[in-house]
Coordinates of C-alpha atoms in Angstrom, one line a residue:
Chain A
X26 CA -31.2 34.2 -139.9
X27 CA -33.3 34.8 -143.0
X28 CA -30.2 34.8 -145.3
X29 CA -28.8 31.7 -143.6
X30 CA -32.1 29.8 -144.0
X31 CA -32.0 30.6 -147.7
X32 CA -28.4 29.5 -148.1
X33 CA -28.8 26.3 -146.1
X34 CA -32.0 25.3 -148.0
X35 CA -30.1 25.7 -151.2
X36 CA -27.1 23.8 -150.0
X37 CA -29.3 21.0 -148.6
X38 CA -31.5 21.0 -151.8
X39 CA -34.8 21.3 -150.0
X40 CA -37.5 23.6 -151.4
X41 CA -39.3 25.3 -148.6
X42 CA -42.5 27.3 -148.6
X43 CA -42.6 30.9 -147.2
X44 CA -44.2 29.6 -144.0
X45 CA -41.7 26.9 -143.6
X46 CA -38.9 29.4 -144.0
X47 CA -40.3 31.7 -141.3
X48 CA -40.8 28.8 -138.9
X49 CA -37.3 27.6 -139.5
X50 CA -35.8 31.0 -138.9
X51 CA -37.3 31.1 -135.5
X52 CA -36.5 27.5 -134.6
X53 CA -32.9 27.6 -135.8
X54 CA -32.3 30.8 -133.9
X55 CA -33.6 29.2 -130.7
X56 CA -31.7 25.9 -131.2
X57 CA -28.4 27.6 -132.2
X58 CA -28.7 29.8 -129.1
X59 CA -29.2 26.6 -127.0
X60 CA -26.1 25.0 -128.7
X61 CA -24.0 28.0 -127.7
X62 CA -24.0 26.7 -124.1
X63 CA -21.2 24.4 -125.2
X64 CA -18.9 27.5 -125.5
X65 CA -18.6 27.5 -121.7
X66 CA -17.1 24.0 -121.7
X67 CA -13.3 23.8 -121.6
X68 CA -12.2 21.4 -124.4
X69 CA -8.6 22.4 -125.1
X70 CA -6.3 19.4 -125.7
X71 CA -9.2 17.0 -126.3
X72 CA -9.3 14.9 -129.4
X73 CA -12.7 15.0 -131.2
X74 CA -14.6 11.7 -130.6
X75 CA -15.8 10.8 -134.1
X76 CA -16.7 7.4 -132.8
X77 CA -17.6 6.2 -129.3
X78 CA -15.1 3.3 -129.4
X79 CA -11.7 3.2 -131.0
X80 CA -12.0 1.5 -134.4
X81 CA -9.2 -0.4 -136.1
X82 CA -9.1 -0.4 -139.9
X83 CA -9.5 -4.0 -141.0
X84 CA -8.8 -5.3 -144.4
X85 CA -10.6 -8.2 -146.0
X86 CA -10.0 -10.3 -149.1
X87 CA -11.3 -8.8 -152.3
X88 CA -13.6 -11.6 -153.3
X89 CA -16.3 -11.6 -155.9
X90 CA -19.7 -12.2 -154.3
X91 CA -23.2 -12.6 -155.6
X92 CA -24.8 -9.3 -156.7
X93 CA -28.4 -8.2 -157.3
X94 CA -30.2 -9.2 -160.5
X95 CA -31.0 -6.4 -162.9
X96 CA -34.7 -6.8 -162.0
X97 CA -33.9 -6.3 -158.4
X98 CA -31.8 -3.3 -159.0
X99 CA -34.7 -1.6 -160.8
X100 CA -37.6 -2.9 -158.7
X101 CA -38.0 0.4 -156.9
X102 CA -38.2 2.8 -159.8
X103 CA -40.2 3.6 -162.9
X104 CA -37.4 5.7 -164.3
X105 CA -35.3 2.9 -165.9
X106 CA -34.2 2.9 -169.5
X107 CA -32.1 0.3 -171.2
X108 CA -30.5 -0.9 -168.0
X109 CA -29.8 2.6 -166.7
X110 CA -31.4 4.8 -164.1
X111 CA -32.9 7.8 -165.7
X112 CA -32.3 11.1 -163.9
X113 CA -32.7 14.8 -164.4
X114 CA -30.4 16.9 -166.6
X115 CA -27.1 18.0 -165.1
X116 CA -26.3 20.3 -168.0
Chain B
X567 CA -45.2 -17.7 -122.6
X568 CA -41.8 -16.2 -123.0
X569 CA -39.9 -16.2 -126.3
X570 CA -37.3 -18.5 -124.7
X571 CA -40.1 -21.0 -123.7
X572 CA -41.7 -20.8 -127.2
X573 CA -38.6 -21.8 -129.1
X574 CA -38.3 -25.0 -127.0
X575 CA -42.0 -25.9 -127.2
X576 CA -44.1 -28.0 -129.4
X577 CA -46.1 -25.3 -131.2
X578 CA -49.2 -25.8 -133.3
X579 CA -48.1 -23.2 -135.9
X580 CA -51.4 -23.0 -137.8
X581 CA -53.2 -22.1 -134.5
X582 CA -50.4 -19.8 -133.5
X583 CA -50.7 -18.0 -136.9
X584 CA -54.4 -17.4 -136.4
X585 CA -53.8 -16.0 -132.9
X586 CA -51.0 -13.7 -134.1
X587 CA -53.0 -12.5 -137.0
X588 CA -56.0 -11.7 -134.7
X589 CA -53.5 -9.8 -132.5
X590 CA -52.1 -7.7 -135.3
X591 CA -55.6 -6.3 -136.0
X592 CA -55.5 -4.3 -132.8
X593 CA -51.9 -3.4 -133.3
X594 CA -52.8 -1.8 -136.6
X595 CA -55.7 0.1 -135.0
X596 CA -53.3 1.6 -132.4
X597 CA -51.1 2.7 -135.4
X598 CA -48.2 0.6 -134.1
X599 CA -47.5 -1.6 -137.1
X600 CA -47.7 -2.5 -140.7
X601 CA -48.4 -6.2 -140.9
X602 CA -46.5 -8.5 -143.2
X603 CA -48.2 -11.8 -142.4
X604 CA -46.6 -14.8 -140.6
X605 CA -44.8 -17.6 -142.2
X606 CA -42.9 -20.1 -140.1
X607 CA -39.5 -21.1 -141.0
X608 CA -37.4 -24.1 -139.9
X609 CA -34.6 -23.7 -137.4
X610 CA -33.8 -23.4 -133.8
X611 CA -35.9 -20.3 -133.3
X612 CA -39.0 -22.5 -134.1
X613 CA -40.8 -19.8 -136.0
X614 CA -40.5 -17.1 -133.2
X615 CA -42.1 -13.9 -134.5
X616 CA -40.0 -10.8 -134.8
X617 CA -41.2 -7.3 -135.5
X618 CA -38.7 -4.9 -137.2
X619 CA -38.6 -1.2 -136.8
X620 CA -39.5 0.4 -140.1
X621 CA -35.9 1.5 -140.7
X622 CA -34.6 -2.1 -140.8
X623 CA -34.6 -3.6 -144.3
X624 CA -35.9 -7.1 -145.0
X625 CA -36.1 -8.5 -148.5
X626 CA -39.2 -7.5 -150.5
X627 CA -41.0 -6.2 -147.4
X628 CA -42.2 -2.6 -147.4
X629 CA -39.6 -0.6 -145.4
X630 CA -40.2 3.1 -145.1
X631 CA -38.3 4.4 -142.1
X632 CA -41.5 6.3 -141.2
X633 CA -41.0 8.6 -144.2
X634 CA -43.2 9.6 -147.1
X635 CA -40.1 9.9 -149.2
X636 CA -39.6 6.1 -148.9
X637 CA -43.2 5.1 -149.3
X638 CA -43.5 2.0 -151.5
X639 CA -39.8 1.0 -151.1
X640 CA -39.2 -2.7 -151.0
X641 CA -35.5 -3.5 -150.4
X642 CA -34.1 -6.1 -152.7
X643 CA -31.9 -7.5 -149.9
X644 CA -31.9 -8.4 -146.2
X645 CA -30.2 -6.4 -143.5
X646 CA -27.8 -8.5 -141.6
X647 CA -30.1 -8.7 -138.6
X648 CA -33.0 -9.8 -140.8
X649 CA -30.8 -12.4 -142.5
X650 CA -29.7 -13.8 -139.0
X651 CA -33.3 -14.0 -137.9
X652 CA -34.3 -15.9 -141.0
X653 CA -31.3 -18.2 -141.0
X654 CA -32.0 -19.2 -137.4
X655 CA -35.6 -19.9 -138.0
X656 CA -37.3 -16.8 -136.8
X657 CA -40.3 -15.2 -138.7
X658 CA -40.5 -11.5 -139.5
X659 CA -44.2 -10.6 -139.2
X660 CA -44.4 -6.8 -139.0
X661 CA -42.8 -3.5 -139.5
X662 CA -43.3 -1.1 -136.6
X663 CA -44.1 2.6 -137.0
X664 CA -41.5 5.1 -135.9
X665 CA -40.5 8.7 -136.1
X666 CA -39.4 9.7 -139.6
X667 CA -35.9 8.4 -139.9
X668 CA -35.8 8.2 -136.1
X669 CA -36.1 12.0 -135.7
X670 CA -38.2 12.2 -132.6
X671 CA -38.9 11.3 -129.0
X672 CA -42.6 10.6 -129.1
X673 CA -43.3 9.0 -132.6
X674 CA -45.4 12.0 -133.6
X675 CA -43.3 12.6 -136.7
X676 CA -44.2 9.2 -138.4
X677 CA -45.8 9.8 -141.8
X678 CA -48.0 6.7 -141.4
X679 CA -49.9 7.3 -138.1
X680 CA -49.0 8.2 -134.5
X681 CA -48.5 5.1 -132.3
X682 CA -50.9 5.1 -129.3
X683 CA -49.7 3.9 -125.9
X684 CA -51.5 0.6 -124.9
X685 CA -51.5 1.8 -121.2
X686 CA -53.5 4.9 -122.2
X687 CA -54.3 5.5 -125.8
X688 CA -54.3 9.3 -125.4
X689 CA -50.6 9.1 -124.6
X690 CA -47.6 8.6 -126.8
X691 CA -45.4 5.5 -126.9
X692 CA -42.2 7.5 -126.8
X693 CA -39.8 7.5 -129.8
X694 CA -38.4 7.0 -132.1
X695 CA -39.0 3.2 -131.8
X696 CA -42.5 3.9 -130.5
X697 CA -44.3 1.3 -132.6
X698 CA -41.8 -1.3 -131.5
X699 CA -42.3 -0.6 -127.8
X700 CA -46.1 -0.3 -128.1
X701 CA -46.3 -3.5 -129.9
X702 CA -44.5 -5.4 -127.2
X703 CA -46.8 -3.8 -124.5
X704 CA -49.9 -4.7 -126.5
X705 CA -49.1 -8.2 -127.9
X706 CA -49.6 -11.0 -125.4
X707 CA -47.9 -13.6 -127.5
X708 CA -44.2 -14.7 -127.6
X709 CA -42.2 -12.4 -129.8
X710 CA -39.2 -10.1 -130.0
X711 CA -39.4 -6.6 -131.4
X712 CA -36.2 -4.9 -132.8
X713 CA -35.8 -1.2 -132.3
X714 CA -32.9 1.1 -133.1
X715 CA -31.4 3.8 -130.9
X716 CA -29.4 6.9 -131.9
X717 CA -30.0 9.0 -128.8
X718 CA -32.3 6.9 -126.7
X719 CA -34.8 5.5 -129.2
X720 CA -35.0 2.1 -127.6
X721 CA -34.8 2.9 -123.8
X722 CA -37.1 5.9 -123.8
X723 CA -40.0 4.2 -125.7
X724 CA -39.4 1.1 -123.6
X725 CA -39.8 3.2 -120.5
X726 CA -42.9 5.0 -121.7
X727 CA -44.5 1.7 -122.8
X728 CA -43.5 -0.5 -119.9
X729 CA -41.3 -3.0 -121.7
X730 CA -37.7 -4.2 -121.6
X731 CA -35.4 -2.6 -124.1
X732 CA -31.7 -3.3 -124.6
X733 CA -29.4 -1.0 -126.5
X734 CA -26.1 -2.8 -127.1
X735 CA -22.6 -1.3 -127.2
X736 CA -22.0 0.5 -130.6
X737 CA -20.6 -2.2 -132.9
X738 CA -22.1 -5.3 -131.2
X739 CA -24.9 -5.5 -133.8
X740 CA -24.4 -4.9 -137.5
X741 CA -25.9 -1.8 -139.1
X742 CA -25.8 -3.3 -142.6
X743 CA -29.3 -2.7 -144.1
X744 CA -30.4 -0.2 -141.4
X745 CA -31.7 3.0 -143.0
X746 CA -29.2 5.2 -141.3
X747 CA -29.7 8.2 -139.1
X748 CA -26.3 8.9 -137.7
X749 CA -23.5 6.4 -138.4
X750 CA -21.4 7.0 -135.2
X751 CA -24.5 6.6 -133.0
X752 CA -27.0 4.1 -134.5
X753 CA -27.5 0.8 -132.7
X754 CA -30.0 -1.9 -133.3
X755 CA -31.3 -3.7 -130.2
X756 CA -34.1 -6.0 -129.0
X757 CA -37.3 -5.2 -127.0
X758 CA -39.4 -7.7 -125.2
X759 CA -41.6 -8.2 -122.1
X760 CA -38.8 -9.6 -120.0
X761 CA -35.0 -9.4 -119.7
X762 CA -34.4 -13.0 -120.7
X763 CA -36.0 -12.5 -124.0
X764 CA -33.9 -9.4 -124.9
X765 CA -30.9 -11.5 -124.0
X766 CA -32.1 -14.1 -126.4
X767 CA -32.7 -11.4 -129.0
X768 CA -29.2 -10.1 -128.7
X769 CA -27.8 -13.6 -129.2
X770 CA -29.8 -13.9 -132.4
X771 CA -28.7 -10.6 -134.0
X772 CA -25.2 -9.8 -132.6
X773 CA -21.8 -10.7 -134.1
X774 CA -19.1 -9.5 -136.4
X775 CA -20.2 -8.8 -140.0
X776 CA -17.9 -8.2 -142.9
X777 CA -20.6 -5.8 -144.3
X778 CA -20.2 -3.4 -141.4
X779 CA -16.6 -2.8 -140.5
X780 CA -17.5 -1.1 -137.2
X781 CA -18.8 -4.5 -135.9
X782 CA -16.9 -6.5 -133.3
X783 CA -16.9 -10.2 -132.4
X784 CA -19.8 -10.9 -130.1
X785 CA -19.5 -12.6 -126.7
X786 CA -22.7 -14.5 -127.5
X787 CA -24.4 -16.5 -124.8
X788 CA -26.1 -13.5 -123.3
X789 CA -28.7 -15.7 -121.7
X790 CA -26.1 -17.5 -119.5
X791 CA -26.1 -14.6 -117.1
X792 CA -29.8 -15.1 -116.2
X793 CA -30.5 -16.2 -112.7
X794 CA -27.0 -15.3 -111.5
X795 CA -26.5 -13.7 -108.1
X796 CA -25.7 -10.0 -107.9
X797 CA -24.4 -9.9 -104.4
X798 CA -21.3 -7.7 -104.3
X799 CA -22.2 -6.0 -107.5
X800 CA -21.4 -2.3 -107.3
X801 CA -24.2 -0.1 -108.5
X802 CA -23.7 3.7 -108.9
X803 CA -26.4 6.3 -108.7
X804 CA -25.7 9.4 -110.7
X805 CA -27.0 12.2 -108.6
X806 CA -27.6 14.5 -111.6
X807 CA -30.1 12.1 -113.2
X808 CA -32.2 11.8 -110.1
X809 CA -32.3 15.6 -109.8
X810 CA -33.5 16.0 -113.4
X811 CA -36.3 13.4 -113.2
X812 CA -39.7 14.2 -111.8
X813 CA -40.0 13.2 -108.1
X814 CA -42.5 10.4 -108.7
X815 CA -40.2 8.9 -111.3
X816 CA -37.1 9.1 -109.2
X817 CA -39.0 7.6 -106.2
X818 CA -40.1 4.5 -108.3
X819 CA -36.5 4.0 -109.5
X820 CA -35.1 4.3 -105.9
X821 CA -37.5 1.6 -104.9
X822 CA -36.0 -0.7 -107.6
X823 CA -32.5 0.3 -106.3
X824 CA -33.6 -0.8 -102.8
X825 CA -34.6 -4.1 -104.2
X826 CA -31.2 -4.6 -105.8
X827 CA -29.6 -3.6 -102.5
X828 CA -31.6 -6.2 -100.7
X829 CA -30.3 -8.8 -103.2
X830 CA -26.8 -8.0 -102.1
X831 CA -25.7 -5.2 -104.4
X832 CA -23.6 -2.4 -103.0
X833 CA -25.0 1.0 -103.8
X834 CA -23.1 4.3 -103.9
X835 CA -23.6 7.8 -105.3
X836 CA -21.5 8.9 -108.2
X837 CA -21.1 12.2 -110.1
X838 CA -21.6 12.5 -113.9
X839 CA -20.7 16.1 -114.3
X840 CA -21.2 16.3 -118.1
X841 CA -24.9 15.3 -117.9
X842 CA -26.3 18.7 -118.8
X843 CA -23.9 19.2 -121.7
X844 CA -25.0 16.0 -123.4
X845 CA -28.2 17.1 -125.0
X846 CA -27.0 20.0 -127.1
X847 CA -23.9 17.9 -128.0
X848 CA -26.2 15.2 -129.3
X849 CA -28.4 17.6 -131.2
X850 CA -25.3 18.9 -133.0
X851 CA -23.7 15.6 -133.8
X852 CA -26.7 13.6 -134.8
X853 CA -28.3 16.1 -137.3
X854 CA -24.8 16.8 -138.7
X855 CA -24.4 13.1 -139.6
X856 CA -28.1 12.8 -140.6
X857 CA -27.9 15.6 -143.1
X858 CA -25.2 13.8 -145.1
X859 CA -27.1 10.5 -144.8
X860 CA -30.3 12.0 -146.1
X861 CA -28.6 13.4 -149.2
X862 CA -29.3 10.1 -151.0
X863 CA -33.1 10.7 -151.1
X864 CA -33.5 12.8 -154.2
X865 CA -36.1 11.1 -156.3
X866 CA -33.8 8.7 -158.1
X867 CA -33.4 4.9 -157.9
X868 CA -35.9 4.3 -155.1
X869 CA -38.5 6.2 -153.0
X870 CA -40.7 9.1 -154.1
X871 CA -40.1 10.0 -157.7
X872 CA -41.5 11.9 -160.7
X873 CA -40.6 12.1 -164.3
X874 CA -37.1 13.4 -164.0
X875 CA -37.3 16.6 -166.1
X876 CA -35.4 19.8 -166.0
X877 CA -32.4 20.8 -164.0
X878 CA -31.2 18.4 -161.3
X879 CA -31.1 20.9 -158.6
X880 CA -34.7 21.9 -159.1
X881 CA -35.8 18.3 -159.4
X882 CA -34.0 17.2 -156.2
X883 CA -35.2 20.2 -154.2
X884 CA -38.8 19.7 -155.2
X885 CA -38.8 16.0 -154.3
X886 CA -37.0 16.6 -151.0
X887 CA -39.3 19.5 -150.2
X888 CA -42.4 17.3 -150.8
X889 CA -41.0 14.1 -149.3
X890 CA -39.5 15.1 -146.0
X891 CA -41.7 16.0 -143.1
X892 CA -41.3 19.0 -140.8
X893 CA -38.8 17.5 -138.4
X894 CA -36.7 15.9 -141.1
X895 CA -36.4 19.3 -142.8
X896 CA -35.5 20.9 -139.5
X897 CA -32.7 18.4 -138.8
X898 CA -31.3 18.4 -142.3
X899 CA -31.2 22.2 -142.2
X900 CA -29.6 22.2 -138.7
X901 CA -27.1 19.6 -139.6
X902 CA -26.1 21.3 -142.9
X903 CA -25.6 24.6 -140.9
X904 CA -23.5 23.1 -138.2
X905 CA -21.1 21.5 -140.8
X906 CA -21.0 24.6 -143.0
X907 CA -17.7 26.4 -143.6
X908 CA -17.3 29.0 -140.9
X909 CA -19.5 27.2 -138.4
X910 CA -17.9 23.7 -138.4
X911 CA -15.4 24.4 -135.6
X912 CA -17.9 26.3 -133.4
X913 CA -20.5 23.6 -133.6
X914 CA -19.6 20.2 -135.0
X915 CA -15.9 19.9 -133.9
X916 CA -16.7 21.5 -130.5
X917 CA -19.5 19.0 -130.0
X918 CA -17.1 16.1 -130.8
X919 CA -14.7 17.3 -128.2
X920 CA -17.4 17.6 -125.6
X921 CA -18.4 14.1 -126.6
X922 CA -14.9 12.9 -125.7
X923 CA -15.4 14.6 -122.3
X924 CA -18.7 12.8 -121.8
X925 CA -17.1 9.4 -122.6
X926 CA -14.3 10.2 -120.1
X927 CA -16.9 11.1 -117.5
X928 CA -18.5 7.6 -117.8
X929 CA -15.2 5.8 -117.9
X930 CA -14.3 7.5 -114.6
X931 CA -17.6 6.3 -113.1
X932 CA -17.1 2.8 -114.3
X933 CA -13.7 2.6 -112.5
X934 CA -15.7 2.8 -109.3
X935 CA -18.8 0.8 -110.1
X936 CA -20.0 -2.1 -112.2
X937 CA -23.2 -0.6 -113.5
X938 CA -25.1 2.7 -113.1
X939 CA -28.8 2.8 -112.2
X940 CA -31.0 5.9 -113.0
X941 CA -34.4 6.9 -114.3
X942 CA -34.6 6.2 -118.1
X943 CA -36.7 9.3 -118.8
X944 CA -37.4 12.4 -116.8
X945 CA -41.2 11.8 -116.8
X946 CA -43.8 9.2 -117.8
X947 CA -45.3 9.1 -121.3
X948 CA -47.0 12.5 -122.0
X949 CA -50.3 12.9 -123.9
X950 CA -50.0 13.1 -127.6
X951 CA -51.9 16.4 -127.8
X952 CA -49.5 17.9 -125.3
X953 CA -46.5 16.7 -127.2
X954 CA -47.8 18.2 -130.3
X955 CA -47.8 21.6 -128.6
X956 CA -44.2 21.5 -127.5
X957 CA -41.5 23.5 -129.3
X958 CA -38.5 21.5 -130.7
X959 CA -36.1 22.2 -127.7
X960 CA -38.8 21.1 -125.2
X961 CA -39.4 17.9 -127.1
X962 CA -35.7 17.2 -127.4
X963 CA -35.5 17.3 -123.6
X964 CA -37.3 13.9 -123.4
X965 CA -33.9 12.5 -124.4
X966 CA -32.0 14.3 -121.6
X967 CA -31.2 11.1 -119.6
X968 CA -30.6 8.8 -122.6
X969 CA -28.4 11.1 -124.8
X970 CA -25.3 10.9 -122.6
X971 CA -24.9 7.1 -122.7
X972 CA -25.8 7.0 -126.4
X973 CA -23.1 9.5 -127.2
X974 CA -20.7 7.3 -125.3
X975 CA -21.9 4.2 -127.3
X976 CA -22.3 2.2 -124.0
X977 CA -24.9 -0.5 -123.4
X978 CA -28.1 0.3 -121.6
X979 CA -31.2 -1.6 -120.4
X980 CA -34.6 -0.3 -119.6
X981 CA -36.6 -2.4 -117.1
X982 CA -40.1 -1.4 -116.0
X983 CA -40.0 -0.6 -112.3
X984 CA -43.4 0.7 -111.1
X985 CA -45.8 3.4 -112.0
X986 CA -46.3 7.2 -111.6
X987 CA -49.6 8.7 -112.5
X988 CA -50.7 5.2 -113.6
X989 CA -48.1 5.1 -116.3
X990 CA -45.0 2.8 -116.3
X991 CA -41.6 4.1 -115.1
X992 CA -38.3 2.7 -116.4
X993 CA -35.2 1.8 -114.5
X994 CA -32.2 2.4 -116.7
X995 CA -29.1 0.2 -116.1
X996 CA -26.0 1.5 -117.9
X997 CA -22.8 -0.4 -118.4
X998 CA -19.3 0.2 -119.7
X999 CA -18.5 -0.7 -123.3
X1000 CA -19.2 -4.4 -123.9
X1001 CA -20.6 -4.9 -120.4
X1002 CA -24.0 -6.1 -121.7
X1003 CA -23.8 -9.1 -119.4
X1004 CA -23.5 -7.0 -116.3
X1005 CA -26.6 -5.0 -117.0
X1006 CA -28.6 -8.0 -118.1
X1007 CA -27.6 -9.8 -114.9
X1008 CA -28.6 -6.8 -112.7
X1009 CA -31.8 -6.3 -114.7
X1010 CA -32.9 -9.9 -114.5
X1011 CA -32.3 -10.2 -110.8
X1012 CA -34.4 -7.1 -110.2
X1013 CA -37.1 -8.3 -112.6
X1014 CA -37.4 -11.7 -110.9
X1015 CA -37.9 -10.1 -107.5
X1016 CA -40.4 -7.5 -108.9
X1017 CA -42.5 -10.3 -110.4
X1018 CA -44.8 -10.4 -113.4
X1019 CA -46.2 -7.1 -114.8
X1020 CA -49.9 -6.9 -115.6
X1021 CA -50.1 -5.6 -119.1
X1022 CA -53.3 -3.8 -120.2
X1023 CA -55.9 -5.7 -122.2
X1024 CA -56.2 -4.2 -125.6

């Protein structure tokens, strides 16, 4: 499970301490073992239920509506520059 | 006074405001809420106070979903439910504490304090809408509290806190502006001290919304079923649920069933064979969806942030490592794992197929009966210090009786029905998709016969 925890924390972009990793190794082992109970259930010929009710795709008119002011868009960040969000480097 | 009486009364709003603000003092001490103040508002709701679960956005009000990663966030917009409340003349006066992003069954994962149960402050309020339920048990003034349920987060805290909680059918209430947990499972619903007030609450917030394409046209008029006769109504008792619950809990629920039988309902036993499979199914699907929803919290645009320097992977991982609590990390890790190449079929797709089987199980039962009656939770509210000692799987089991109906997206109503070990027990009434009126009718008939509940003085 040690390797899996490393891999998943990297995929999920969560930095974990050594203690957290050890705890998660144990927890995930137990929880995944518990999940394996579902293997005993016969599910052949069943469609996966992505939603609890059947949804119809509904189209609506493409109309212009009111949008947020620039002040409102940036009200929750300090990292704004010239009308853009500032983020880390992707290079 | 009920919320329904309040909206039709002459209210001295200045005096009411003072009373409400005095009441919120104690609610804060019990770690149930963050207060927003009370401002009345013209409209048919006559300034009726509403408390919103911390995951429900309202314009410029602090909304953190119980998470440190969102501390300080003030949404620049209203959720659809907040907009409907304001447009109809309601007043949003508090945000209620909850498990971080809804990840919990006892509200012990909230980053801003653990809600204490007004019936016994050593005990939890349930979760994840624990603050919402505790507030309603503690506040002896007309109000409605909105919770949100993914796997039982309205019914279970309502049962533990001795209040009424309604989880509507998936799609009846818009999720626009809800800080999401799991998109195919999340449902906003009302909590109150009586069935009539949750019916009113659903009237206020339900209805089709072009901003959430999973919504459906609402039937409205949920209060019209109050005071209707239930003679001839067929009530099914799922054997498996009574076997799982503690004896004292099942006994209290059976006494409520006897009351409904005396009122003319026909009671019969039914089988829900998929009951045991629901919990692992839920704990695969919900974290799988949550792990993608939580990808947006990365220290940009809103929430916790630092000067964005260096490589983006390092920056995102650092912020997420610091901002998410223990349970949030566990669920994101699990959900990422169960969707990962090589494991997706074994876990995620398998769980979705078992979910189909669970829905079919309920559909079969609802061919025979109008509503199902069962215990809401297997036990009464446990002590906070005991809950903190439980391992994750033990803690997840508090959802055992609410996970199945939530996976099926069917409506459910918790009505307090007595006590076990001096703590409230909840009767859970479950209905087929869009049968809110049937469970409200059954719940209201029972509640009238039961009589008023004596809430604890806090």
